[in-house]
Coordinates of C-alpha atoms and ligand atoms in Angstrom, one line a residue:
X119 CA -52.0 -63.9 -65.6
X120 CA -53.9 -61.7 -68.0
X121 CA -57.8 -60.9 -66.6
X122 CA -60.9 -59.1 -66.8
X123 CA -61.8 -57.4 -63.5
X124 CA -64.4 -55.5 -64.5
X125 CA -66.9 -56.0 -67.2
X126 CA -66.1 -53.3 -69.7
X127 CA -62.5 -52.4 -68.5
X128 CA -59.8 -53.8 -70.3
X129 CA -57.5 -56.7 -69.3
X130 CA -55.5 -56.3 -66.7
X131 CA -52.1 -58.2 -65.5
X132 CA -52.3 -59.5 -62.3
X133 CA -49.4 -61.2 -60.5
X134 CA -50.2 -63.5 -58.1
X135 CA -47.7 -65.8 -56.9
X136 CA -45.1 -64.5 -54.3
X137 CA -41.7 -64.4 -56.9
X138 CA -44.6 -62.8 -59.0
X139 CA -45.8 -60.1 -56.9
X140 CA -42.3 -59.4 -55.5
X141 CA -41.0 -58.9 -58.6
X142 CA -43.6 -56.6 -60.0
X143 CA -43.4 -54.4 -56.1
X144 CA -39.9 -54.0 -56.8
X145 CA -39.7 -53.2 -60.4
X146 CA -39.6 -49.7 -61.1
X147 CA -40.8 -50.4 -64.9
X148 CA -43.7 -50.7 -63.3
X149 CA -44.8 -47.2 -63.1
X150 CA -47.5 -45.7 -60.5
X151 CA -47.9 -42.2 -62.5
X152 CA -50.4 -42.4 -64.8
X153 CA -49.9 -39.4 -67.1
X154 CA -46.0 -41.0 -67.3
X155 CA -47.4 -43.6 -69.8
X156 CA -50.6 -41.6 -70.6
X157 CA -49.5 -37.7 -71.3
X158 CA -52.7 -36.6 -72.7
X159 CA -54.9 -37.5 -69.8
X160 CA -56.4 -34.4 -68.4
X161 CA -56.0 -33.2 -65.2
X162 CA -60.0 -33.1 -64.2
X163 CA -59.7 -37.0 -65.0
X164 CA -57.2 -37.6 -62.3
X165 CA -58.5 -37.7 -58.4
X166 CA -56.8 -35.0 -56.2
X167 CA -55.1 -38.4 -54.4
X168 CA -52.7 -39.2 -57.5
X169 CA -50.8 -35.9 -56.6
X170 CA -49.8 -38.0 -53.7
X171 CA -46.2 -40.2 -53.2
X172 CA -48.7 -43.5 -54.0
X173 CA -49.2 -42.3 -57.5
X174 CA -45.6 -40.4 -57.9
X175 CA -42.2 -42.4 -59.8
X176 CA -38.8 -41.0 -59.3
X177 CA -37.6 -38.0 -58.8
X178 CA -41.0 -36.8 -57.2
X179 CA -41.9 -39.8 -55.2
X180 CA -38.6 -39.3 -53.3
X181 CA -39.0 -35.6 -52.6
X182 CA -42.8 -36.5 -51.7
X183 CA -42.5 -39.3 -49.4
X184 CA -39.3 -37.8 -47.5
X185 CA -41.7 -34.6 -46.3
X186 CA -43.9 -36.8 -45.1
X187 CA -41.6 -39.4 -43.5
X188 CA -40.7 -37.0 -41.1
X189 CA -43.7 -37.2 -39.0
X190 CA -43.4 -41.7 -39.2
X191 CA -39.6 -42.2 -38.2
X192 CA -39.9 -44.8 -35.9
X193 CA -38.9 -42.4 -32.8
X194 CA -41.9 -40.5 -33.1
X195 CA -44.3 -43.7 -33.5
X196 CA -43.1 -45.1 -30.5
X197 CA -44.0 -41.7 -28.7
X198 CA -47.1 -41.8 -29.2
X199 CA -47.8 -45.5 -27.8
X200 CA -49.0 -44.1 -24.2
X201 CA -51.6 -42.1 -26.3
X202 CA -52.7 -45.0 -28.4
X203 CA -52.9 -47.2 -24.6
X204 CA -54.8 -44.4 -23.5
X205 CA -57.1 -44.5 -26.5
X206 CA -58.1 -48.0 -26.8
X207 CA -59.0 -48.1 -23.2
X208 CA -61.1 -44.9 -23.2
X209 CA -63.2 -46.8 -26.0
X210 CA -62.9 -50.6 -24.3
X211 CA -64.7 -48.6 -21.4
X212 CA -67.1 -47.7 -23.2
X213 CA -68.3 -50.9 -24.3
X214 CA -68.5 -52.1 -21.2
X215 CA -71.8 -53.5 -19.6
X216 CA -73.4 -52.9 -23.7
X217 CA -73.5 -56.5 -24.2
X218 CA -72.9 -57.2 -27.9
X219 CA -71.0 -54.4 -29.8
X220 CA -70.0 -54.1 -33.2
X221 CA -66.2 -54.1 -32.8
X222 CA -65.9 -52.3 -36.1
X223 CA -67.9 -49.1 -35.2
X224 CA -67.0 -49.6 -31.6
X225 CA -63.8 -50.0 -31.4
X226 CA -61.6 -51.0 -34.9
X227 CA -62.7 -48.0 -36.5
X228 CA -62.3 -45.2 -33.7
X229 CA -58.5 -46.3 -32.4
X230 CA -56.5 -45.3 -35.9
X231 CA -58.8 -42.7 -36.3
X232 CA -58.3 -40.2 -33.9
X233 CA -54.6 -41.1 -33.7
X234 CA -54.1 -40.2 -37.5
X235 CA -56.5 -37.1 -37.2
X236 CA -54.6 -35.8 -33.7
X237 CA -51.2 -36.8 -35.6
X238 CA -52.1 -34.4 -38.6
X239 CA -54.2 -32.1 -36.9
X240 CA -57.5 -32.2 -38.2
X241 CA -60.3 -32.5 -36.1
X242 CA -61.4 -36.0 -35.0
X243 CA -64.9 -35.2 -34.6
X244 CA -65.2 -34.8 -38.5
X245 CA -64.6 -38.5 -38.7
X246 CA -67.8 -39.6 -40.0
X247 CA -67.2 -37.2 -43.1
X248 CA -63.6 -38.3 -43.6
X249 CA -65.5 -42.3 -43.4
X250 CA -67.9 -41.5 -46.3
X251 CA -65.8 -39.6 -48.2
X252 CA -62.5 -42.0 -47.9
X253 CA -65.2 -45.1 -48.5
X254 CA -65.8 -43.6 -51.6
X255 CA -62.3 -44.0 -52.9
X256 CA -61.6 -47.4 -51.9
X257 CA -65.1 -48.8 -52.4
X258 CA -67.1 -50.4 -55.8
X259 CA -70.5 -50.8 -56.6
X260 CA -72.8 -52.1 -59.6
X261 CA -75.1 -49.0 -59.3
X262 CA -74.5 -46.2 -61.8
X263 CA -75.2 -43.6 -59.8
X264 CA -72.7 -44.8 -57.1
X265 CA -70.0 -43.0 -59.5
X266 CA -71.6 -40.0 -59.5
X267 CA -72.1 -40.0 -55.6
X268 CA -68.3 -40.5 -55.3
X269 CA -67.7 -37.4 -57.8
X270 CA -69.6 -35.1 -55.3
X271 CA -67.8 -37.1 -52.0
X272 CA -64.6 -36.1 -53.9
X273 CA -65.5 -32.7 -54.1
X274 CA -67.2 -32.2 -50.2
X275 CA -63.6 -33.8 -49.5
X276 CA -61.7 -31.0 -51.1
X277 CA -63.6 -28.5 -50.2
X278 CA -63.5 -29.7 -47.0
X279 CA -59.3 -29.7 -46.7
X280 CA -59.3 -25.9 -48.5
X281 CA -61.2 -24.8 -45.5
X282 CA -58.7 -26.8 -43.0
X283 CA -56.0 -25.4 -45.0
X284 CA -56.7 -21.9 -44.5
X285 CA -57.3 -22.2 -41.1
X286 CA -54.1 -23.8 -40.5
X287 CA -52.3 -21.2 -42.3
X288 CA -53.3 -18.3 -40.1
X289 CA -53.1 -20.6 -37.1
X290 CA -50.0 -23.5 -37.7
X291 CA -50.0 -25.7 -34.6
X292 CA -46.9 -28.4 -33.8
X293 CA -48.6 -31.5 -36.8
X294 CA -48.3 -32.7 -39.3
X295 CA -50.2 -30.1 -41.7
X296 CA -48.7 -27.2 -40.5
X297 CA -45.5 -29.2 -41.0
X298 CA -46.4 -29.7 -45.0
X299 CA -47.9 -26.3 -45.2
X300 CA -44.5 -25.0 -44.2
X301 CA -42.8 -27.5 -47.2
X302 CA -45.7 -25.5 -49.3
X303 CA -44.9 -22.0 -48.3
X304 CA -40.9 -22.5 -48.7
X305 CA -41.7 -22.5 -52.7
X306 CA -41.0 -25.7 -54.5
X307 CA -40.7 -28.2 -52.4
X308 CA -44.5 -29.0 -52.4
X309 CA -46.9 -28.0 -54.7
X310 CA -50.5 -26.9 -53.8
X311 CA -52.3 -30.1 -55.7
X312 CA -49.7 -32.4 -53.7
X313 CA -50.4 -30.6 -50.9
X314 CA -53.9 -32.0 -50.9
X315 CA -53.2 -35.4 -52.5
X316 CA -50.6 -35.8 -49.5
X317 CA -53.5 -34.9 -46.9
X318 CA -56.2 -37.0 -48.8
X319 CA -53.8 -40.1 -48.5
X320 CA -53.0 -39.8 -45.4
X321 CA -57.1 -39.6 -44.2
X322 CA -57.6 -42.6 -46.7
X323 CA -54.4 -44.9 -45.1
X324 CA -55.4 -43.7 -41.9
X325 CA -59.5 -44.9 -42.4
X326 CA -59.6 -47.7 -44.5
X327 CA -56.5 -50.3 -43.2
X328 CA -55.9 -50.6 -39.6
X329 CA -59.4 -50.8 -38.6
X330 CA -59.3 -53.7 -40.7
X331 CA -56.1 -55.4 -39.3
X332 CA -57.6 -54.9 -35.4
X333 CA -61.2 -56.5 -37.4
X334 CA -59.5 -59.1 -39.5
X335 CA -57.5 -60.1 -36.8
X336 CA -60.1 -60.4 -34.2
X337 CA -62.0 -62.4 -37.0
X338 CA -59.1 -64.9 -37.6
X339 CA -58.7 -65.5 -34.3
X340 CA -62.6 -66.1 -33.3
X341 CA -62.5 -68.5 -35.9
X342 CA -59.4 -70.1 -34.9
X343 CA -60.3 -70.9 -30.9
X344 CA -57.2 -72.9 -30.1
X345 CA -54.6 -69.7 -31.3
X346 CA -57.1 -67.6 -29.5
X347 CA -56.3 -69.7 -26.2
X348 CA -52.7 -69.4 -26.7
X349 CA -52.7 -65.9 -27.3
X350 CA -54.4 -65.2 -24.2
X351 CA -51.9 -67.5 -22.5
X352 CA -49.0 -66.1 -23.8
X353 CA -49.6 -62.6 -24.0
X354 CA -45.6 -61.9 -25.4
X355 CA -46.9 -63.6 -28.9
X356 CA -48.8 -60.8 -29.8
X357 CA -46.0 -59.6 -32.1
X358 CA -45.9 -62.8 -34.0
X359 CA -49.7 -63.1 -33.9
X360 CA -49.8 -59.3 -35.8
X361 CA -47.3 -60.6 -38.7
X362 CA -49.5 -63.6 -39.1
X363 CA -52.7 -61.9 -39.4
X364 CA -51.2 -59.6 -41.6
X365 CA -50.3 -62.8 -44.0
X366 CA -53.5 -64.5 -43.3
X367 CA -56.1 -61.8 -43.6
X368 CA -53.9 -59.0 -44.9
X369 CA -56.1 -55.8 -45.1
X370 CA -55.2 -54.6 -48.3
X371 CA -55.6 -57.1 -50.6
X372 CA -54.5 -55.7 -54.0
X373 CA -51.3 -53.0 -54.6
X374 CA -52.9 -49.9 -56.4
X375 CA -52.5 -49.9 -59.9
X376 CA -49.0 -49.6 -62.2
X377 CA -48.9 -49.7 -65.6
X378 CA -46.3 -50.9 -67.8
X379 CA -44.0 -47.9 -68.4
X380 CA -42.7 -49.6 -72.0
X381 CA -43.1 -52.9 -73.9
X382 CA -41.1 -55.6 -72.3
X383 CA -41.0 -59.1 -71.7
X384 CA -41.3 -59.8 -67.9
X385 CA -41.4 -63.6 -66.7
X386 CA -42.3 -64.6 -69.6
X387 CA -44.9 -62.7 -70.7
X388 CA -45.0 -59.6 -73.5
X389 CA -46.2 -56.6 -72.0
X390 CA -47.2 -53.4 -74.0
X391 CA -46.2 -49.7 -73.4
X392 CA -49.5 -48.4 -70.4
X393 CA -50.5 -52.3 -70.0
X394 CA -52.3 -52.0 -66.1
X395 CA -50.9 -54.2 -63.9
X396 CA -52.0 -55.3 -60.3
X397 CA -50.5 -57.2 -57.6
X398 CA -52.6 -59.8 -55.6
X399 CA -51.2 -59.1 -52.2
X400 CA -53.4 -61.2 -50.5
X401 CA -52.9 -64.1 -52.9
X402 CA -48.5 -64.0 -52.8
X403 CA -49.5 -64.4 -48.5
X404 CA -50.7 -67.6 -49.1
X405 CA -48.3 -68.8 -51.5
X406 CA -47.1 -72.3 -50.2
X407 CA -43.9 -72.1 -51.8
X408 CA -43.3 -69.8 -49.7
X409 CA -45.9 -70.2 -46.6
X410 CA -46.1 -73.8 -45.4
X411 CA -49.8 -74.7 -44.6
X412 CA -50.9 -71.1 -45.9
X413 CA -54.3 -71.7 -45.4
X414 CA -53.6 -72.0 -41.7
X415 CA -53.2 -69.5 -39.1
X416 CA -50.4 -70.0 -36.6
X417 CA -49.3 -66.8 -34.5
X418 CA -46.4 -68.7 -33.8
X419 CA -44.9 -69.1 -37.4
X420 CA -41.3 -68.7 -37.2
X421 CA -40.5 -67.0 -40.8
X422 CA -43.0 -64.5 -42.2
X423 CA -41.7 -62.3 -45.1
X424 CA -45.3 -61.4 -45.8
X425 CA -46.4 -58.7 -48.4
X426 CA -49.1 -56.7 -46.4
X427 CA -47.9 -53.9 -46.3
X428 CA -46.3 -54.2 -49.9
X429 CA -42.4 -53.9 -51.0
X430 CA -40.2 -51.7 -52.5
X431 CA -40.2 -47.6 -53.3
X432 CA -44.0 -47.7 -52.2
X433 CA -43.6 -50.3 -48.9
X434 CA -46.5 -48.2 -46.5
X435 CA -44.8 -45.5 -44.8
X436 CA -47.3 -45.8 -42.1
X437 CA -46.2 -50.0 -41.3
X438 CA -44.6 -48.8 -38.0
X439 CA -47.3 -47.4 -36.6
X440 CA -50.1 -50.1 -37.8
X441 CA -48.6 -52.8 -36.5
X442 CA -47.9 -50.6 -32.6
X443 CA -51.7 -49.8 -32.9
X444 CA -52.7 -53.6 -34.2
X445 CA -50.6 -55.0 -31.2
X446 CA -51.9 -52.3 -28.3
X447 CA -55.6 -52.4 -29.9
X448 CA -55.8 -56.2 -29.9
X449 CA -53.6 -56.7 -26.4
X450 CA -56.3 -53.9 -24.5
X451 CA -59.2 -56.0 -26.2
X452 CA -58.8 -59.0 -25.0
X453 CA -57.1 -58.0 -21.4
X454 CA -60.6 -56.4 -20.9
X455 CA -62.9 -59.1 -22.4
X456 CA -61.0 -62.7 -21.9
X457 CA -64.4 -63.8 -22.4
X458 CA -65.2 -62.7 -25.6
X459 CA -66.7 -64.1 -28.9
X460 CA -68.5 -63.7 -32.3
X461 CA -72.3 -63.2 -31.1
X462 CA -73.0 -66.0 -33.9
X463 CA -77.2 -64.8 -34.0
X464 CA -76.1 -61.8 -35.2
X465 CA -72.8 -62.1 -37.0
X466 CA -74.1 -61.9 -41.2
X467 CA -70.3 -61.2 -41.9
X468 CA -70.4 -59.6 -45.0
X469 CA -66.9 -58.2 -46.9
X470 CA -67.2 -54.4 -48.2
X471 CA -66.8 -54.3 -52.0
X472 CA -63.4 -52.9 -53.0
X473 CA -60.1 -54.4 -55.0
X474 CA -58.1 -52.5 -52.8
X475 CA -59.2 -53.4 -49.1
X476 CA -60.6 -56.7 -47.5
X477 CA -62.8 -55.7 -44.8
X478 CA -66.0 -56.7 -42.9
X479 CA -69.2 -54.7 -43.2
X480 CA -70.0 -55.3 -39.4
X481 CA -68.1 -57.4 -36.5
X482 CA -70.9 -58.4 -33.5
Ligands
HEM574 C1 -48.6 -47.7 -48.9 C2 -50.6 -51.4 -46.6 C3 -51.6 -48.6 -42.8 C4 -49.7 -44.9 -45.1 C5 -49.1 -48.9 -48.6 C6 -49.0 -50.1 -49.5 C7 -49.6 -51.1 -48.8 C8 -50.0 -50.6 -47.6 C9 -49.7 -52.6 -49.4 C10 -48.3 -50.1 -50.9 C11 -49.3 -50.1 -52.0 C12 -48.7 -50.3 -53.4 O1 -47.5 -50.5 -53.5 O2 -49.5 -50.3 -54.3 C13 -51.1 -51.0 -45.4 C14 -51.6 -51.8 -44.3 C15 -51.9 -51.0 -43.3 C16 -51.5 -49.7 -43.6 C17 -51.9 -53.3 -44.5 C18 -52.5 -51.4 -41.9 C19 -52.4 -52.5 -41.4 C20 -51.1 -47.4 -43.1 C21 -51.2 -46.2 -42.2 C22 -50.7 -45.2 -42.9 C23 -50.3 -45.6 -44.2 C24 -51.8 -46.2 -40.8 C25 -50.5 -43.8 -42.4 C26 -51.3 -43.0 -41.9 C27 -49.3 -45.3 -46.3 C28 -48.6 -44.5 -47.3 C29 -48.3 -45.3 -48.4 C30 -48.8 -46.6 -48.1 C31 -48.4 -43.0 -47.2 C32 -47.7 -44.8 -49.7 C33 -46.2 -45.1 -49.7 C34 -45.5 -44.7 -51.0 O3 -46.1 -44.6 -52.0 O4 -44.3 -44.5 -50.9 N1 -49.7 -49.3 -47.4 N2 -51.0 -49.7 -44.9 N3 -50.6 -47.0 -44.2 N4 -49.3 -46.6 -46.8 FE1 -50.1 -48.2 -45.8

């Protein structure tokens, strides 16, 4: 369907049902670049981020997401899962004896964290920063000057990363920056810009999606009592019960944008030459052609070919390791607290404003 998102942007296409958004994920006339349909948009217009593989079509999404792979091959995820155990009980403990917590701030947010900042080697103690300056990408707002606060966050970000950068030059340790540094240094495999759109990715993938899946998942299962009881009683459903919150309460809830790389018809409808296209992730998840009883969380769903973490050139490199720390975050959680549930006085859940991520403001 053709819509307005926002008042004073043009139309956008936005596929919604599941053939719909499949087909769109996996069409590569659907373009991600934007100066591919667009060649006299300036460089200052772009964010450092679309120098990244998410904003990159063939040849250079290739070359970009196979540097970064390296440190994601499912071998090295699953080396890390003592580390994540470790992790999410160092920050269950601390909970303990508080009473009510926000699991958000508490918990959902610290876990994927520090494992994305030890796994690229930046220091997890920045992590407020990286918060407020990877909000600002993701997040919208009414307010005018809410654009021009993201401007500067964009700017303290990259400022930020040159310093980092030049530290890790003179000192390269064994992660994943030294690693791209290296790609960097050998000449043209990796050009400075995509150098820090890679970096700026990974903080923003790292901040602003898994927190969300532990949240979201928490959330669906508070409000569904009687998967929440069989959970607990059959501990060996957690991976079932990950896919299914994925589907249900996916955190990313729109792709990033594509445009139209020519005119063409596609299912139907003409298309122009740079027409912007979406796809409602959240919204193909719930399709019940596909999904029977969509609207219904059931960990134990046999078939789930959900579209959380998209489809395609651009399915999320970093799927293998959201769904290990989803499953250990959740699994610690609930070993440590059987007992534990929305403090209702409190809980004013709100969802952050964003097109791009569905998340909770707060989680008592
Ligand atoms: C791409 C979802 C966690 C790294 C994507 C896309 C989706 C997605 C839907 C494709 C967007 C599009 O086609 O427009 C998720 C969800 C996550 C998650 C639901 C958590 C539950 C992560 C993590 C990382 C990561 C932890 C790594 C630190 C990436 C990268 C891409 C990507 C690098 C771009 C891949 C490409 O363009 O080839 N993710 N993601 N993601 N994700 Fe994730």
């Amino acid at each position: 369907a053709k819509v307005k998102l926002v008042s004073g942007i043009h139309d956008s296409w936005v596929a919604f049902t599941y053939e719909a958004a499949e087909a769109v994920l996996k069409d590569e006339r659907f373009v991600k670049n934007p100066r591919t349909v667009f060649p006299d948009v300036s460089e200052h217009e772009l964010m450092p981020i679309t120098h990244s593989m998410l904003f990159a079509d063939p040849p250079d999404h290739r070359r970009l997401r196979s540097l970064v792979q390296r440190g994601f091959t499912p071998k090295m995820i699953q080396r890390l899962q003592g580390r994540i155990e470790e992790i999410a009980k160092i920050q269950v403990e601390q909970m303990k004896g508080k009473g009510t917590v926000d699991l958000i701030a508490d918990y959902a947010f610290p876990i994927p964290i520090i494992v994305i900042c030890e796994l690229l080697g930046v220091p997890p103690e920045d992590r407020l920063d990286f918060q407020r300056w990877s909000n600002s990408m993701v997040e919208i707002n009414d307010d005018p000057s809410f654009y021009e606060q993201v401007e500067v966050h964009i700017k303290e970000f990259q400022l930020y990363i040159e310093q980092l950068l030049a530290e890790k030059r003179i000192h390269p340790q064994d992660d994943l920056l030294s690693e791209l540094i290296r790609a960097e240094e050998d000449g043209d495999k990796l050009s400075v810009q995509e150098l820090y759109g890679a970096i700026m990715l990974m903080i923003v993938a790292g901040h602003e999606t898994t927190v969300n899946l532990i949240a979201n998942g928490m959330l669906a299962l508070f409000t569904h009592p009687e998967q929440l009881k069989k959970l607990k009683e059959s501990p060996n459903l957690i991976d079932g019960a990950i896919e299914e919150i994925l589907r249900f309460n996916g955190p990313v809830e729109f792709s990033t944008d594509r445009y139209a790389r020519e005119s063409f018809t596609f299912m139907g409808k003409q298309l122009q030459k740079g027409d912007h296209v979406l796809v409602s992730l959240a919204s193909a998840d719930h399709d019940p052609t596909v999904f029977s009883w969509p609207d219904k969380l059931d960990i134990t769903r046999e078939r789930s070919p959900h579209l959380a973490f998209g489809k395609g050139i651009h399915y999320c490199l970093g799927a293998p390791l959201a769904r290990l720390e989803g499953k250990i975050a959740i699994q610690t959680l609930l070993n440590a607290f059987p007992e534990i549930q929305i403090n209702t006085a409190l809980a004013n859940l709100e969802w952050r404003q964003s097109f791009v991520i569905r998340g909770l403001k707060e989680l008592p």
